[in-house]
PDB file of C-alpha atoms and ligand atoms in Angstrom:
ATOM      1  CA  MET A  16     122.857  30.448 -54.562  1.00 84.00           C
ATOM      2  CA  THR A  17     121.657  31.150 -58.178  1.00 94.00           C
ATOM      3  CA  PHE A  18     118.027  32.500 -58.851  1.00 97.00           C
ATOM      4  CA  THR A  19     117.314  33.756 -62.453  1.00 98.00           C
ATOM      5  CA  VAL A  20     114.367  36.219 -62.929  1.00 98.00           C
ATOM      6  CA  ALA A  21     113.520  36.586 -66.744  1.00 98.00           C
ATOM      7  CA  VAL A  22     111.704  39.646 -67.545  1.00 98.00           C
ATOM      8  CA  ASP A  23     110.451  39.998 -71.187  1.00 97.00           C
ATOM      9  CA  GLY A  24     108.082  42.403 -73.224  1.00 96.00           C
ATOM     10  CA  PRO A  25     107.806  44.748 -75.862  1.00 95.00           C
ATOM     11  CA  ALA A  26     109.536  48.289 -76.068  1.00 90.00           C
ATOM     12  CA  ALA A  27     108.769  50.883 -73.317  1.00 90.00           C
ATOM     13  CA  ALA A  28     106.534  48.426 -71.345  1.00 94.00           C
ATOM     14  CA  GLY A  29     108.093  49.325 -68.035  1.00 93.00           C
ATOM     15  CA  LYS A  30     110.299  46.355 -68.131  1.00 95.00           C
ATOM     16  CA  GLY A  31     113.722  48.294 -67.174  1.00 94.00           C
ATOM     17  CA  THR A  32     112.011  50.112 -64.177  1.00 95.00           C
ATOM     18  CA  ILE A  33     110.318  46.874 -62.832  1.00 98.00           C
ATOM     19  CA  SER A  34     113.571  44.913 -63.379  1.00 98.00           C
ATOM     20  CA  ARG A  35     115.791  47.330 -61.563  1.00 98.00           C
ATOM     21  CA  ALA A  36     113.231  47.595 -58.531  1.00 98.00           C
ATOM     22  CA  VAL A  37     112.854  43.985 -58.350  1.00 98.00           C
ATOM     23  CA  ALA A  38     116.810  43.558 -58.231  1.00 98.00           C
ATOM     24  CA  ALA A  39     116.929  45.903 -55.642  1.00 98.00           C
ATOM     25  CA  HIS A  40     114.380  44.402 -53.616  1.00 98.00           C
ATOM     26  CA  PHE A  41     115.776  40.783 -53.686  1.00 97.00           C
ATOM     27  CA  GLY A  42     119.483  42.085 -54.014  1.00 97.00           C
ATOM     28  CA  PHE A  43     120.129  40.369 -57.245  1.00 98.00           C
ATOM     29  CA  ALA A  44     122.187  41.794 -60.139  1.00 98.00           C
ATOM     30  CA  HIS A  45     120.525  43.334 -63.021  1.00 98.00           C
ATOM     31  CA  LEU A  46     121.381  42.991 -66.945  1.00 97.00           C
ATOM     32  CA  ASP A  47     119.422  45.035 -69.254  1.00 97.00           C
ATOM     33  CA  THR A  48     119.972  43.002 -72.427  1.00 97.00           C
ATOM     34  CA  GLY A  49     118.558  45.608 -74.842  1.00 97.00           C
ATOM     35  CA  LEU A  50     121.782  47.527 -74.306  1.00 97.00           C
ATOM     36  CA  LEU A  51     123.659  44.741 -75.826  1.00 98.00           C
ATOM     37  CA  TYR A  52     121.769  44.992 -78.972  1.00 98.00           C
ATOM     38  CA  ARG A  53     121.688  48.919 -78.666  1.00 97.00           C
ATOM     39  CA  ALA A  54     125.638  48.750 -78.562  1.00 98.00           C
ATOM     40  CA  VAL A  55     125.701  46.381 -81.639  1.00 98.00           C
ATOM     41  CA  GLY A  56     123.442  48.676 -83.150  1.00 98.00           C
ATOM     42  CA  ALA A  57     125.281  51.792 -82.449  1.00 98.00           C
ATOM     43  CA  ARG A  58     128.652  50.102 -83.722  1.00 98.00           C
ATOM     44  CA  MET A  59     126.779  49.362 -87.090  1.00 98.00           C
ATOM     45  CA  LEU A  60     125.947  53.068 -87.314  1.00 98.00           C
ATOM     46  CA  ASP A  61     129.506  53.792 -87.019  1.00 97.00           C
ATOM     47  CA  GLY A  62     130.274  51.610 -89.866  1.00 98.00           C
ATOM     48  CA  LEU A  63     131.135  48.141 -88.659  1.00 98.00           C
ATOM     49  CA  ASP A  64     129.812  45.021 -89.812  1.00 98.00           C
ATOM     50  CA  PRO A  65     127.109  43.940 -87.127  1.00 98.00           C
ATOM     51  CA  VAL A  66     128.204  40.414 -86.723  1.00 98.00           C
ATOM     52  CA  GLU A  67     131.772  41.497 -86.247  1.00 98.00           C
ATOM     53  CA  ALA A  68     130.561  44.189 -83.950  1.00 98.00           C
ATOM     54  CA  ALA A  69     128.634  41.579 -81.770  1.00 98.00           C
ATOM     55  CA  GLU A  70     131.667  39.181 -81.735  1.00 98.00           C
ATOM     56  CA  THR A  71     134.066  41.699 -80.624  1.00 97.00           C
ATOM     57  CA  LEU A  72     131.663  43.675 -78.080  1.00 97.00           C
ATOM     58  CA  GLN A  73     133.374  44.756 -74.882  1.00 94.00           C
ATOM     59  CA  THR A  74     131.231  45.681 -72.035  1.00 90.00           C
ATOM     60  CA  ASP A  75     132.647  49.210 -71.964  1.00 92.00           C
ATOM     61  CA  VAL A  76     130.752  49.892 -75.019  1.00 92.00           C
ATOM     62  CA  LEU A  77     127.549  49.802 -72.762  1.00 93.00           C
ATOM     63  CA  GLN A  78     128.507  53.107 -71.317  1.00 93.00           C
ATOM     64  CA  ARG A  79     128.333  54.994 -74.506  1.00 95.00           C
ATOM     65  CA  ASP A  80     125.829  57.808 -73.990  1.00 93.00           C
ATOM     66  CA  ASP A  81     123.935  57.629 -77.262  1.00 93.00           C
ATOM     67  CA  LEU A  82     122.504  54.022 -76.765  1.00 96.00           C
ATOM     68  CA  ARG A  83     119.107  55.502 -76.146  1.00 90.00           C
ATOM     69  CA  THR A  84     118.393  57.295 -79.064  1.00 90.00           C
ATOM     70  CA  PRO A  85     115.630  56.778 -81.558  1.00 88.00           C
ATOM     71  CA  GLN A  86     118.421  55.991 -84.300  1.00 94.00           C
ATOM     72  CA  VAL A  87     120.027  53.551 -82.105  1.00 96.00           C
ATOM     73  CA  SER A  88     116.714  51.795 -80.976  1.00 92.00           C
ATOM     74  CA  GLU A  89     115.831  51.235 -84.596  1.00 93.00           C
ATOM     75  CA  ALA A  90     119.303  49.845 -85.451  1.00 97.00           C
ATOM     76  CA  ALA A  91     118.968  47.563 -82.254  1.00 97.00           C
ATOM     77  CA  SER A  92     115.869  46.001 -83.624  1.00 93.00           C
ATOM     78  CA  LYS A  93     117.458  45.541 -87.040  1.00 95.00           C
ATOM     79  CA  VAL A  94     120.736  43.916 -85.940  1.00 97.00           C
ATOM     80  CA  ALA A  95     118.739  41.712 -83.339  1.00 96.00           C
ATOM     81  CA  ALA A  96     116.873  39.911 -86.362  1.00 94.00           C
ATOM     82  CA  ILE A  97     120.328  38.654 -87.524  1.00 97.00           C
ATOM     83  CA  PRO A  98     121.019  35.036 -86.109  1.00 97.00           C
ATOM     84  CA  GLU A  99     124.803  35.333 -85.768  1.00 98.00           C
ATOM     85  CA  VAL A 100     124.399  38.494 -83.747  1.00 98.00           C
ATOM     86  CA  ARG A 101     121.993  36.974 -81.289  1.00 97.00           C
ATOM     87  CA  ALA A 102     124.207  33.625 -81.011  1.00 98.00           C
ATOM     88  CA  ALA A 103     127.404  35.828 -80.371  1.00 98.00           C
ATOM     89  CA  LEU A 104     125.598  37.590 -77.232  1.00 98.00           C
ATOM     90  CA  VAL A 105     124.197  34.164 -75.837  1.00 98.00           C
ATOM     91  CA  ASP A 106     127.241  33.075 -73.573  1.00 97.00           C
ATOM     92  CA  PHE A 107     127.571  36.329 -71.956  1.00 97.00           C
ATOM     93  CA  GLN A 108     123.829  36.378 -70.978  1.00 98.00           C
ATOM     94  CA  ARG A 109     123.771  33.110 -69.712  1.00 98.00           C
ATOM     95  CA  ALA A 110     127.010  33.535 -67.718  1.00 97.00           C
ATOM     96  CA  PHE A 111     125.320  36.741 -65.969  1.00 97.00           C
ATOM     97  CA  ALA A 112     122.182  34.696 -65.252  1.00 98.00           C
ATOM     98  CA  ALA A 113     123.938  32.012 -63.556  1.00 97.00           C
ATOM     99  CA  ARG A 114     126.088  34.308 -61.075  1.00 96.00           C
ATOM    100  CA  ALA A 115     125.921  33.595 -57.579  1.00 95.00           C
ATOM    101  CA  GLY A 116     123.462  35.719 -55.557  1.00 96.00           C
ATOM    102  CA  GLY A 117     120.825  35.877 -58.121  1.00 97.00           C
ATOM    103  CA  ALA A 118     120.103  37.785 -61.492  1.00 98.00           C
ATOM    104  CA  VAL A 119     117.312  39.671 -63.027  1.00 98.00           C
ATOM    105  CA  LEU A 120     117.626  39.779 -66.897  1.00 98.00           C
ATOM    106  CA  ASP A 121     115.215  41.753 -68.989  1.00 98.00           C
ATOM    107  CA  GLY A 122     114.979  41.599 -72.951  1.00 97.00           C
ATOM    108  CA  ARG A 123     112.590  39.918 -75.408  1.00 95.00           C
ATOM    109  CA  ASP A 124     113.807  36.294 -75.358  1.00 97.00           C
ATOM    110  CA  ILE A 125     115.148  35.752 -71.817  1.00 98.00           C
ATOM    111  CA  GLY A 126     112.527  33.214 -70.823  1.00 98.00           C
ATOM    112  CA  THR A 127     112.178  31.625 -74.195  1.00 97.00           C
ATOM    113  CA  VAL A 128     115.733  31.314 -75.315  1.00 97.00           C
ATOM    114  CA  ILE A 129     118.417  32.466 -72.910  1.00 98.00           C
ATOM    115  CA  CYS A 130     116.949  31.141 -69.585  1.00 98.00           C
ATOM    116  CA  PRO A 131     114.217  28.662 -70.455  1.00 97.00           C
ATOM    117  CA  GLU A 132     114.866  26.994 -67.085  1.00 97.00           C
ATOM    118  CA  ALA A 133     114.503  30.335 -65.028  1.00 98.00           C
ATOM    119  CA  PRO A 134     112.198  29.839 -62.236  1.00 97.00           C
ATOM    120  CA  ALA A 135     110.579  33.092 -62.347  1.00 98.00           C
ATOM    121  CA  LYS A 136     109.429  34.714 -65.648  1.00 98.00           C
ATOM    122  CA  LEU A 137     107.417  37.809 -66.264  1.00 98.00           C
ATOM    123  CA  PHE A 138     106.120  39.109 -69.481  1.00 98.00           C
ATOM    124  CA  VAL A 139     105.630  42.813 -68.831  1.00 98.00           C
ATOM    125  CA  THR A 140     103.245  44.518 -71.492  1.00 97.00           C
ATOM    126  CA  ALA A 141     101.106  47.521 -71.854  1.00 97.00           C
ATOM    127  CA  SER A 142      99.075  48.927 -74.828  1.00 96.00           C
ATOM    128  CA  ASP A 143     101.024  50.587 -77.703  1.00 95.00           C
ATOM    129  CA  THR A 144      99.645  53.931 -76.975  1.00 97.00           C
ATOM    130  CA  VAL A 145     100.372  53.775 -73.460  1.00 96.00           C
ATOM    131  CA  ARG A 146     103.966  52.699 -74.087  1.00 97.00           C
ATOM    132  CA  ALA A 147     104.342  55.331 -76.813  1.00 97.00           C
ATOM    133  CA  GLU A 148     103.215  58.146 -74.325  1.00 96.00           C
ATOM    134  CA  ARG A 149     105.795  56.944 -71.789  1.00 93.00           C
ATOM    135  CA  ARG A 150     108.632  56.884 -74.301  1.00 93.00           C
ATOM    136  CA  TYR A 151     107.477  60.166 -75.756  1.00 95.00           C
ATOM    137  CA  ARG A 152     107.795  61.700 -72.144  1.00 94.00           C
ATOM    138  CA  GLU A 153     111.221  60.365 -71.734  1.00 90.00           C
ATOM    139  CA  LEU A 154     112.717  61.534 -74.861  1.00 90.00           C
ATOM    140  CA  ALA A 155     110.956  65.034 -74.561  1.00 94.00           C
ATOM    141  CA  ALA A 156     112.627  65.115 -70.886  1.00 94.00           C
ATOM    142  CA  ALA A 157     115.927  64.327 -72.567  1.00 89.00           C
ATOM    143  CA  GLY A 158     115.603  67.002 -75.001  1.00 91.00           C
ATOM    144  CA  VAL A 159     115.151  64.909 -77.958  1.00 89.00           C
ATOM    145  CA  GLU A 160     112.960  66.731 -80.797  1.00 91.00           C
ATOM    146  CA  THR A 161     110.112  64.419 -81.772  1.00 93.00           C
ATOM    147  CA  THR A 162     106.218  64.056 -81.624  1.00 96.00           C
ATOM    148  CA  PHE A 163     103.896  61.495 -80.215  1.00 97.00           C
ATOM    149  CA  ASP A 164     102.813  60.372 -83.550  1.00 97.00           C
ATOM    150  CA  GLU A 165     106.521  59.715 -84.613  1.00 96.00           C
ATOM    151  CA  VAL A 166     107.202  57.852 -81.449  1.00 96.00           C
ATOM    152  CA  LEU A 167     103.922  55.706 -81.796  1.00 97.00           C
ATOM    153  CA  GLN A 168     104.793  54.748 -85.160  1.00 96.00           C
ATOM    154  CA  ALA A 169     108.448  53.796 -84.302  1.00 94.00           C
ATOM    155  CA  THR A 170     107.248  51.709 -81.455  1.00 94.00           C
ATOM    156  CA  ARG A 171     104.697  49.969 -83.618  1.00 95.00           C
ATOM    157  CA  ASP A 172     107.330  49.211 -86.463  1.00 93.00           C
ATOM    158  CA  ARG A 173     109.698  47.919 -83.494  1.00 91.00           C
ATOM    159  CA  ASP A 174     107.069  45.546 -82.143  1.00 93.00           C
ATOM    160  CA  ALA A 175     106.227  44.219 -85.693  1.00 93.00           C
ATOM    161  CA  ARG A 176     110.080  43.623 -86.351  1.00 91.00           C
ATOM    162  CA  ASP A 177     110.574  42.121 -82.943  1.00 91.00           C
ATOM    163  CA  SER A 178     107.559  39.734 -83.039  1.00 93.00           C
ATOM    164  CA  ALA A 179     107.783  38.625 -86.731  1.00 93.00           C
ATOM    165  CA  ARG A 180     111.555  37.598 -86.884  1.00 92.00           C
ATOM    166  CA  ALA A 181     112.559  34.225 -87.412  1.00 92.00           C
ATOM    167  CA  THR A 182     114.922  33.884 -84.513  1.00 92.00           C
ATOM    168  CA  ALA A 183     113.889  34.259 -80.878  1.00 92.00           C
ATOM    169  CA  PRO A 184     110.817  36.480 -81.830  1.00 93.00           C
ATOM    170  CA  LEU A 185     109.181  38.444 -78.937  1.00 93.00           C
ATOM    171  CA  LYS A 186     106.401  36.150 -77.112  1.00 93.00           C
ATOM    172  CA  PRO A 187     105.743  34.965 -73.626  1.00 96.00           C
ATOM    173  CA  ALA A 188     107.206  31.808 -72.566  1.00 97.00           C
ATOM    174  CA  GLU A 189     104.332  29.499 -71.626  1.00 96.00           C
ATOM    175  CA  ASP A 190     105.060  29.669 -67.843  1.00 96.00           C
ATOM    176  CA  ALA A 191     105.508  33.444 -67.792  1.00 97.00           C
ATOM    177  CA  LYS A 192     103.439  35.545 -65.426  1.00 97.00           C
ATOM    178  CA  ILE A 193     101.627  38.221 -67.789  1.00 97.00           C
ATOM    179  CA  LEU A 194     101.886  41.858 -66.141  1.00 97.00           C
ATOM    180  CA  ASP A 195      99.701  44.433 -68.210  1.00 97.00           C
ATOM    181  CA  THR A 196     101.006  47.649 -66.872  1.00 95.00           C
ATOM    182  CA  SER A 197      98.668  49.792 -68.892  1.00 96.00           C
ATOM    183  CA  GLN A 198      96.476  50.894 -66.078  1.00 95.00           C
ATOM    184  CA  MET A 199      99.238  50.432 -63.284  1.00 94.00           C
ATOM    185  CA  SER A 200     101.286  53.034 -61.399  1.00 93.00           C
ATOM    186  CA  ILE A 201     105.111  52.011 -61.134  1.00 93.00           C
ATOM    187  CA  ASP A 202     104.615  51.066 -57.541  1.00 96.00           C
ATOM    188  CA  GLU A 203     101.767  48.714 -58.257  1.00 97.00           C
ATOM    189  CA  ALA A 204     103.538  47.132 -61.075  1.00 97.00           C
ATOM    190  CA  VAL A 205     106.733  46.414 -58.875  1.00 98.00           C
ATOM    191  CA  ALA A 206     104.310  45.121 -56.188  1.00 98.00           C
ATOM    192  CA  ALA A 207     102.739  42.696 -58.595  1.00 97.00           C
ATOM    193  CA  ALA A 208     106.283  41.590 -60.062  1.00 98.00           C
ATOM    194  CA  VAL A 209     107.644  40.849 -56.468  1.00 98.00           C
ATOM    195  CA  ALA A 210     104.565  38.922 -55.440  1.00 98.00           C
ATOM    196  CA  ALA A 211     104.913  36.864 -58.692  1.00 97.00           C
ATOM    197  CA  ILE A 212     108.485  36.110 -58.052  1.00 97.00           C
ATOM    198  CA  GLU A 213     108.005  35.267 -54.232  1.00 96.00           C
ATOM    199  CA  ALA A 214     105.471  32.737 -55.460  1.00 95.00           C
ATOM    200  CA  ARG A 215     108.186  31.094 -57.577  1.00 91.00           C
ATOM    201  CA  ARG A 216     110.873  30.990 -54.921  1.00 85.00           C
TER     202      ARG A 216
HETATM  203  O1  LIG B  14     114.767  46.446 -74.714  1.00 88.94           O
HETATM  204  P1  LIG B  14     115.227  47.645 -75.629  1.00 88.94           P
HETATM  205  O2  LIG B  14     114.040  48.309 -76.163  1.00 88.94           O
HETATM  206  O3  LIG B  14     116.303  48.479 -74.982  1.00 88.94           O
HETATM  207  O4  LIG B  14     116.011  46.774 -76.856  1.00 88.94           O
HETATM  208  C1  LIG B  14     116.267  47.316 -78.092  1.00 88.94           C
HETATM  209  C2  LIG B  14     116.156  46.126 -79.187  1.00 88.94           C
HETATM  210  O5  LIG B  14     116.941  45.218 -79.018  1.00 88.94           O
HETATM  211  C3  LIG B  14     114.536  45.799 -79.045  1.00 88.94           C
HETATM  212  O6  LIG B  14     113.697  46.380 -80.006  1.00 88.94           O
HETATM  213  C4  LIG B  14     114.921  44.285 -79.719  1.00 88.94           C
HETATM  214  O7  LIG B  14     114.832  44.198 -81.235  1.00 88.94           O
HETATM  215  C5  LIG B  14     116.162  43.999 -79.204  1.00 88.94           C
HETATM  216  N1  LIG B  14     116.356  43.102 -78.394  1.00 88.94           N
HETATM  217  C6  LIG B  14     116.219  41.732 -78.442  1.00 88.94           C
HETATM  218  N2  LIG B  14     116.518  40.652 -77.633  1.00 88.94           N
HETATM  219  C7  LIG B  14     116.751  40.935 -76.233  1.00 88.94           C
HETATM  220  C8  LIG B  14     116.775  42.455 -75.900  1.00 88.94           C
HETATM  221  C9  LIG B  14     116.536  43.512 -76.956  1.00 88.94           C
HETATM  222  O8  LIG B  14     116.119  41.203 -79.637  1.00 88.94           O
HETATM  223  N3  LIG B  14     116.823  40.332 -75.315  1.00 88.94           N
END
């Protein structure tokens, strides 16, 4: 049995947390597609050409421990605007989506470009101040020196770049269920996501 759940949304909206919980609930595999772009961004910061970095990407790079830094976040959203980088990552994502046993993929263009036929699509969002607050707390807990204002600005810059790019911009698929988590606890958001997926099964 294959069953694909596509989860899209802006930075720090809770996609990752919800996707992991949904995958555990249904026994599906989970792919955080942002990590692919982060790995390409990190390799660009190492000095590689981003298209070459995407075309030669090996999955062991996804284990690098610097993929969540603010520098890599910014680099990821820059390389993600390059059509050849996106094209190089399509087959891997589609093969993952088609694996037996079900799959949850989270990203920006899963429901619109990678898996437009996915039976269940969610667009997880929250206000930019709520998202920046969550990301700021994560970074502070990880010992990264930054301020809330810096994180809010970086979140807005990344949203603008992800939404304005010509190739696969961030936007909900027409048949996506919109989940605004601004006022929800994690448990509430996961329950709403599970209910939305059940309704499409
Ligand atoms: O999801 P995450 O914040 O880790 O993604 C990092 C960056 O990778 C995003 O800002 C976006 O530019 C890019 N991305 C993308 N398409 C995806 C996943 C991530 O363009 N499917």
